[in-house]
mmCIF file of C-alpha atoms in Angstrom:
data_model
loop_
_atom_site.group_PDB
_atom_site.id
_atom_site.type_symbol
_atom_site.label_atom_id
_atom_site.label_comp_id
_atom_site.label_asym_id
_atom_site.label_seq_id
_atom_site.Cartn_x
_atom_site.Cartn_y
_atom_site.Cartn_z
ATOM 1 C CA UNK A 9 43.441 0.411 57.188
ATOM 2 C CA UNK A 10 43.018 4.237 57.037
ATOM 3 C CA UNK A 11 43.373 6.566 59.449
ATOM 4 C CA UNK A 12 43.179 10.518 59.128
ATOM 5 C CA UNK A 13 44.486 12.788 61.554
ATOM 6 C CA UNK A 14 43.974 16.347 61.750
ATOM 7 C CA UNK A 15 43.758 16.523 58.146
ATOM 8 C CA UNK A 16 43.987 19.699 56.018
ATOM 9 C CA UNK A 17 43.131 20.713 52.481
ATOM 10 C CA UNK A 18 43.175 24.226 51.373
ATOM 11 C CA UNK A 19 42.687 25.590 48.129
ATOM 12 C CA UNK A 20 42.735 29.511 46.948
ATOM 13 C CA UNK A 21 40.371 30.212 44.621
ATOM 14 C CA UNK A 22 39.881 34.031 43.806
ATOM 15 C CA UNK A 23 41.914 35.414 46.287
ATOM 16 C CA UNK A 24 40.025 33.427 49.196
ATOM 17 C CA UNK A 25 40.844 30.338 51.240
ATOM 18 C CA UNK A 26 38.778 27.367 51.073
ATOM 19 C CA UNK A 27 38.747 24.697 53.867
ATOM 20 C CA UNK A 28 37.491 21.554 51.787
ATOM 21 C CA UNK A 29 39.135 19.628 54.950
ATOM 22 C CA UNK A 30 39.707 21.226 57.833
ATOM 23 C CA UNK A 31 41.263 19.195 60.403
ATOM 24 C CA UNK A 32 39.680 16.455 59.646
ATOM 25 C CA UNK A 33 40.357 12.882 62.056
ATOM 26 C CA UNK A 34 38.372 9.259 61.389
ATOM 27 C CA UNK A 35 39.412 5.835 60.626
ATOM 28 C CA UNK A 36 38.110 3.199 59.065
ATOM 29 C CA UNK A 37 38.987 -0.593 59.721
ATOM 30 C CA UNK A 38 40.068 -3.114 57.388
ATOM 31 C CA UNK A 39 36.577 -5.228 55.866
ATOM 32 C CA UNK A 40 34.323 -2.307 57.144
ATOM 33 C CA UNK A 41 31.971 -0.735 54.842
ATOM 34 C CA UNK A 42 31.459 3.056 55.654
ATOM 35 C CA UNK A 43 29.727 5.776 53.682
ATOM 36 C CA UNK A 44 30.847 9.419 53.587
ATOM 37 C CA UNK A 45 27.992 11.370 52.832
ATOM 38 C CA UNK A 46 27.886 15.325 52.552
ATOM 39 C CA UNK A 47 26.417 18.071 50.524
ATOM 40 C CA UNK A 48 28.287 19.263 47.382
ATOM 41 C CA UNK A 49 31.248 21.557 48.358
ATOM 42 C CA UNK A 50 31.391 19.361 51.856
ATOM 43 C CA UNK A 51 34.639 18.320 51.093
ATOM 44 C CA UNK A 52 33.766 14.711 49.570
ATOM 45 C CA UNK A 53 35.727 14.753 46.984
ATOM 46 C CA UNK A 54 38.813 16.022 48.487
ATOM 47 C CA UNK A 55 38.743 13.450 50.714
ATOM 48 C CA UNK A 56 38.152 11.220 48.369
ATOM 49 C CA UNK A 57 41.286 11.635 46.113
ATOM 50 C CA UNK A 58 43.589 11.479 49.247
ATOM 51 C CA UNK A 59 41.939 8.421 50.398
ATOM 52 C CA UNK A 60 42.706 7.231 46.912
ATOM 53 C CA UNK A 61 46.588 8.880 46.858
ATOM 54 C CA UNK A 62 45.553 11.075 43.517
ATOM 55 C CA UNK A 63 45.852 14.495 46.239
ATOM 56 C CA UNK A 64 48.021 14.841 49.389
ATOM 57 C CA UNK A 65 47.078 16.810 52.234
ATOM 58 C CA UNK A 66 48.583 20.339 53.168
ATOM 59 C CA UNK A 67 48.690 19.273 56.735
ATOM 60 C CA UNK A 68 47.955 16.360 59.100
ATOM 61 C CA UNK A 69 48.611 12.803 58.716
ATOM 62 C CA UNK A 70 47.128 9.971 56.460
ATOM 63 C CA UNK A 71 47.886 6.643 56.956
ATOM 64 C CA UNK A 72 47.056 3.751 54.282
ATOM 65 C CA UNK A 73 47.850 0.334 56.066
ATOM 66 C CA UNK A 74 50.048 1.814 58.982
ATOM 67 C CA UNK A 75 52.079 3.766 56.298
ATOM 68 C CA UNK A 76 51.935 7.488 56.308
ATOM 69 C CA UNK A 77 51.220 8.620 52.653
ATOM 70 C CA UNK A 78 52.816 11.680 52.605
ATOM 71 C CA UNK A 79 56.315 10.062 52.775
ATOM 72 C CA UNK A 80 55.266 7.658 49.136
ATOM 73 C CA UNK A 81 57.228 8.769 45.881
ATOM 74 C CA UNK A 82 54.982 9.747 43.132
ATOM 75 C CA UNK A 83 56.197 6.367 41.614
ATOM 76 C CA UNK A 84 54.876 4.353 44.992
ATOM 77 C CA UNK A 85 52.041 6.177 45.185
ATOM 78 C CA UNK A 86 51.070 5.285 41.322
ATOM 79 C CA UNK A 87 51.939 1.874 42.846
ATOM 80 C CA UNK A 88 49.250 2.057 45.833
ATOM 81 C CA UNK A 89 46.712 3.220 43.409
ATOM 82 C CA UNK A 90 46.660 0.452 40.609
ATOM 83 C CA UNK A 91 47.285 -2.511 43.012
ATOM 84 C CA UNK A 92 45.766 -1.455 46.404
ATOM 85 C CA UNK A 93 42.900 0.747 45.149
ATOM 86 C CA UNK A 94 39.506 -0.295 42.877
ATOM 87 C CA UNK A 95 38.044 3.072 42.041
ATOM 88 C CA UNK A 96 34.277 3.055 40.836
ATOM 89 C CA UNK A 97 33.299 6.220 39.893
ATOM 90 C CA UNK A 98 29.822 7.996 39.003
ATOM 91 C CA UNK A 99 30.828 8.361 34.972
ATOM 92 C CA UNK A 100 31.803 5.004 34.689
ATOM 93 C CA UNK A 101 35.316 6.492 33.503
ATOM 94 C CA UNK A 102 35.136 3.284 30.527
ATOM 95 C CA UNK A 103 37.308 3.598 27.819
ATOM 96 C CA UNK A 104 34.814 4.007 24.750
ATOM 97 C CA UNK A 105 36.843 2.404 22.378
ATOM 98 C CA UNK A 106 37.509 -0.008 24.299
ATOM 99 C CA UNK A 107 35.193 -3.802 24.310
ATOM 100 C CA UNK A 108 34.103 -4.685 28.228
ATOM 101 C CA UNK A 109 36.811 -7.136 28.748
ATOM 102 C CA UNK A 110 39.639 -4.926 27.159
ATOM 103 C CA UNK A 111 38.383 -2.376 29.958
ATOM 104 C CA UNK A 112 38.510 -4.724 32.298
ATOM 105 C CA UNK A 113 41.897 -6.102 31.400
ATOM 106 C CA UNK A 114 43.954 -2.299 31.360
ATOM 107 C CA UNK A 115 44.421 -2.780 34.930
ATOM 108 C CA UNK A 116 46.047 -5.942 34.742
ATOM 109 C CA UNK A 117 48.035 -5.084 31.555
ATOM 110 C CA UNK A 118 49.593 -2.040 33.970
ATOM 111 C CA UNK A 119 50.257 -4.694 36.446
ATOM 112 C CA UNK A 120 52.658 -6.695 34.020
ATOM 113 C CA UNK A 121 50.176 -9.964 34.330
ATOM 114 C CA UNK A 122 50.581 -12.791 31.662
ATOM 115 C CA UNK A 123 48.341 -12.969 28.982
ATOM 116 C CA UNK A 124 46.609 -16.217 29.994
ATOM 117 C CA UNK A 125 45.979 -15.136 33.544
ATOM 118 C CA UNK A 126 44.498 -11.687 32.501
ATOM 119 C CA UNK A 127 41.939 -13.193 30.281
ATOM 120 C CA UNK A 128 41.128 -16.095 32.975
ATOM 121 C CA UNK A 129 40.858 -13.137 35.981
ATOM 122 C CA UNK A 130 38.836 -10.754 33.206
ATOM 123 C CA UNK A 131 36.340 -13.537 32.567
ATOM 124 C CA UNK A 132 35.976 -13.971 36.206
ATOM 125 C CA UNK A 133 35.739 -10.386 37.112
ATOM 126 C CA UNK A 134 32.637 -10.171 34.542
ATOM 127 C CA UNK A 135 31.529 -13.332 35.664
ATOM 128 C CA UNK A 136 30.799 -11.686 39.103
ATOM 129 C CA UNK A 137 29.162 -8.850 38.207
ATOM 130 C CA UNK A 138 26.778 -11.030 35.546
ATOM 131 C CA UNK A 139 28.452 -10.074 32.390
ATOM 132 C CA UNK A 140 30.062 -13.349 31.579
ATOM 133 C CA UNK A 141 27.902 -12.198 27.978
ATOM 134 C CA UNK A 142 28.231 -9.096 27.511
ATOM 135 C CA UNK A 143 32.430 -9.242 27.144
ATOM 136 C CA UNK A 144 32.740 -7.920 23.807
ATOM 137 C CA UNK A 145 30.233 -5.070 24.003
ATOM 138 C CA UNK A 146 31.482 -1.276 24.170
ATOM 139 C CA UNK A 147 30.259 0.878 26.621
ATOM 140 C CA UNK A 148 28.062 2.454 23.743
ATOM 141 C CA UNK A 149 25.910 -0.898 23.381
ATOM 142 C CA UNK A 150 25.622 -1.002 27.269
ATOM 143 C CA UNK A 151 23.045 0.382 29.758
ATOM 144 C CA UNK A 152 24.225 2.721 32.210
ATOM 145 C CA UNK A 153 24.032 -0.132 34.807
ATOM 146 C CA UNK A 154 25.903 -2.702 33.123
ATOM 147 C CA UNK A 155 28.740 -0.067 32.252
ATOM 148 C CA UNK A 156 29.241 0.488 36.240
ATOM 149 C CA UNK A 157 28.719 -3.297 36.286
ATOM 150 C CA UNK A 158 32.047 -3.548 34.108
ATOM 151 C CA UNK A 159 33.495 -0.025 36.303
ATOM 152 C CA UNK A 160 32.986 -2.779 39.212
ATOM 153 C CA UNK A 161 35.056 -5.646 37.195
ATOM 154 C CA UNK A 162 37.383 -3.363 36.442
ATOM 155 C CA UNK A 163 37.937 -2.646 39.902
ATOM 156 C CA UNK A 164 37.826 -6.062 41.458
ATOM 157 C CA UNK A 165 39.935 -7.722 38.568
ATOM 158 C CA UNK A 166 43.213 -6.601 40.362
ATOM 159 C CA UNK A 167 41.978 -8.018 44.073
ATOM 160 C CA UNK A 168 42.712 -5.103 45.573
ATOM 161 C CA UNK A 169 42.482 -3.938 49.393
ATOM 162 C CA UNK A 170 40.185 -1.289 48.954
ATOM 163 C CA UNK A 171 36.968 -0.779 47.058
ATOM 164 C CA UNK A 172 36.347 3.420 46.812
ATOM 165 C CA UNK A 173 33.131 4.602 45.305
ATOM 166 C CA UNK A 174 32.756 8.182 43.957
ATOM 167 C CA UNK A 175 28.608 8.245 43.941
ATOM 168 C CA UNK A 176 28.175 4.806 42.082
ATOM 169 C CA UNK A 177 24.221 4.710 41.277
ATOM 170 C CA UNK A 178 24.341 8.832 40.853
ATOM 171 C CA UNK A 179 23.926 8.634 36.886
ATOM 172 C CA UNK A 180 21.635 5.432 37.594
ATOM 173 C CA UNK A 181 17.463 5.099 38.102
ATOM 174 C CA UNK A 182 16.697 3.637 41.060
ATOM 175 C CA UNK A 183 15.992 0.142 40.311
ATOM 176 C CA UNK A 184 19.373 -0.082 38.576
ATOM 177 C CA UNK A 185 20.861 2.193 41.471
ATOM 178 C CA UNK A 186 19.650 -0.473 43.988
ATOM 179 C CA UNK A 187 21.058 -3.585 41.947
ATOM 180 C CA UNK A 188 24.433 -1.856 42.143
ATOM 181 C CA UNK A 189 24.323 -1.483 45.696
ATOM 182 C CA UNK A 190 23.350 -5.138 45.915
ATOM 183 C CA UNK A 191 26.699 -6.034 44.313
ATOM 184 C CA UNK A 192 28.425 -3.607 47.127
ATOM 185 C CA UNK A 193 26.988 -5.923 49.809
ATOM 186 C CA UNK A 194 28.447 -9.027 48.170
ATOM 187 C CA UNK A 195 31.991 -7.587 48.306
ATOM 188 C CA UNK A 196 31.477 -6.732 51.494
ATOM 189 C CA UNK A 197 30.652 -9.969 52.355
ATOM 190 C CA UNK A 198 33.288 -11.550 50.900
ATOM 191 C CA UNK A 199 35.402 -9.301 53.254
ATOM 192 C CA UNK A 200 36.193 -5.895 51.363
ATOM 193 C CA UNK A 201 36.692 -2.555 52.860
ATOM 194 C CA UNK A 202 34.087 -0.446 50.890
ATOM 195 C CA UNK A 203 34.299 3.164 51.269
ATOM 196 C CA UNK A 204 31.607 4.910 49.294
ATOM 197 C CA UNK A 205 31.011 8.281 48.985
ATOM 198 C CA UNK A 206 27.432 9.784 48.207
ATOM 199 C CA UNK A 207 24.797 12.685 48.996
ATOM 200 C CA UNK A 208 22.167 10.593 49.159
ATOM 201 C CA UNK A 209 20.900 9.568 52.359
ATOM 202 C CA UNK A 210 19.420 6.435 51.383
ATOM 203 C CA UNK A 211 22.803 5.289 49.487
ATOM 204 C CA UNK A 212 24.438 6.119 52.917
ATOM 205 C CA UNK A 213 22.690 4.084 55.269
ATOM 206 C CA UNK A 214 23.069 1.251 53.389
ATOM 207 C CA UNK A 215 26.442 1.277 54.974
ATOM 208 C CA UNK A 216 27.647 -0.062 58.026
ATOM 209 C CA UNK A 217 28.537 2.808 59.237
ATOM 210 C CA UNK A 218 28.264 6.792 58.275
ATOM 211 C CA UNK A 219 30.916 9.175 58.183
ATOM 212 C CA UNK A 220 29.364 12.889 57.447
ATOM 213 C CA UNK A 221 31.445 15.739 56.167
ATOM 214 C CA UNK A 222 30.322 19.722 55.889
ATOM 215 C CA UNK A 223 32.530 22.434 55.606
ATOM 216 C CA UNK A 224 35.335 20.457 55.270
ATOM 217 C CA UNK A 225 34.417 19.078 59.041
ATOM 218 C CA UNK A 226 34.258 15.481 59.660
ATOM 219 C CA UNK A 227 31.990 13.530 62.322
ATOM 220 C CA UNK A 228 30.637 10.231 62.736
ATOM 221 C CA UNK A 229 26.584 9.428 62.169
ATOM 222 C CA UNK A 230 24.686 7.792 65.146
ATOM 223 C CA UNK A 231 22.596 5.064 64.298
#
């Protein structure tokens, strides 16, 4: 399903270069789950956004179901993102405004779904994550848990390929932290590719398999 190869990312900041990828190869099948798990300033985040097509490399070759990246139209790649793609990120990125299930149903709205199918797929998304209650709640009148919980509805509401995690339980206590991760296996289980990305080591072997990154270097993690 994704498959980097000899990937670069350089930025100039102050008159330097930084390597936040430097030549940097791995792969990562379709209904694996696989942590990538560095420092900050490794190079997580980097690879991160061109895993989820919101930064292209400089050089090298990324490949998203077989299909190099690089050659995607800003209009495809937009594409990739809202129907391949479930982003969960550490801020919860929820639309304050916004009730649970009108967060949950923006993806779907982009997608051009009917009214009576968003609303079934919305109540089933919460349904999942054990919201089914909490619907018309705004993120202010939820716990930092259950607004990930509706970060992960929003995600899984559009079926998509790809679950990608941007430290998930970082803003969470641990109890909460490990509840969340519980709802990673599920997907899993059900047959998602989970890629989550973390700098905690105990996050990371909760994986089934470890990809570390330092310096922008990449390497797999033995046992």
């Amino acid at each position: 399903m994704i498959r980097f190869h000899d990937v670069s990312k350089i930025y100039h900041i102050g008159g330097e270069e930084v390597h936040a990828l430097d030549h940097a190869s791995m792969h990562i099948s379709p209904g694996e789950f696989v942590s990538i798990i560095g420092p900050s300033g490794s190079g997580k985040s980097t690879m991160m956004n061109i895993i989820g097509c919101l930064d292209v490399a400089d050089s090298g070759e990324y490949l998203l179901d077989g299909l190099p990246i690089e050659q995607y139209s800003e209009r495809e790649l937009t594409r990739v993102r809202n129907r391949k793609i479930g982003f969960i990120f550490q801020n919860f990125n929820l639309i304050q405004r916004m009730t649970a299930e009108e967060n949950v149903e923006l993806p779907l709205i982009y997608q051009g779904v009917r009214t009576a199918q968003r609303r079934q797929r919305v109540r089933e998304a919460l349904e999942r994550v054990g919201l089914s209650k909490r619907g018309h709640h705004r993120p202010t009148e939820l716990s930092g848990g259950q607004q990930q919980r509706v970060a992960i509805a929003r995600a899984l509401v559009t079926e998509p390929s790809l679950f990608l995690a941007d430290e998930p339980t970082g803003n969470l206590d641990s109890r909460t932290g490990n509840e969340i991760m519980e709802l990673f296996h599920e997907l899993h289980e059900r047959g998602n590719t989970l890629v989550l990305i973390t700098h905690d080591e105990k996050v990371a072997q909760q994986a089934c398999r470890r990809i570390r990154i330092f310096d922008g270097r990449v390497e797999e993690v033995d046992g």
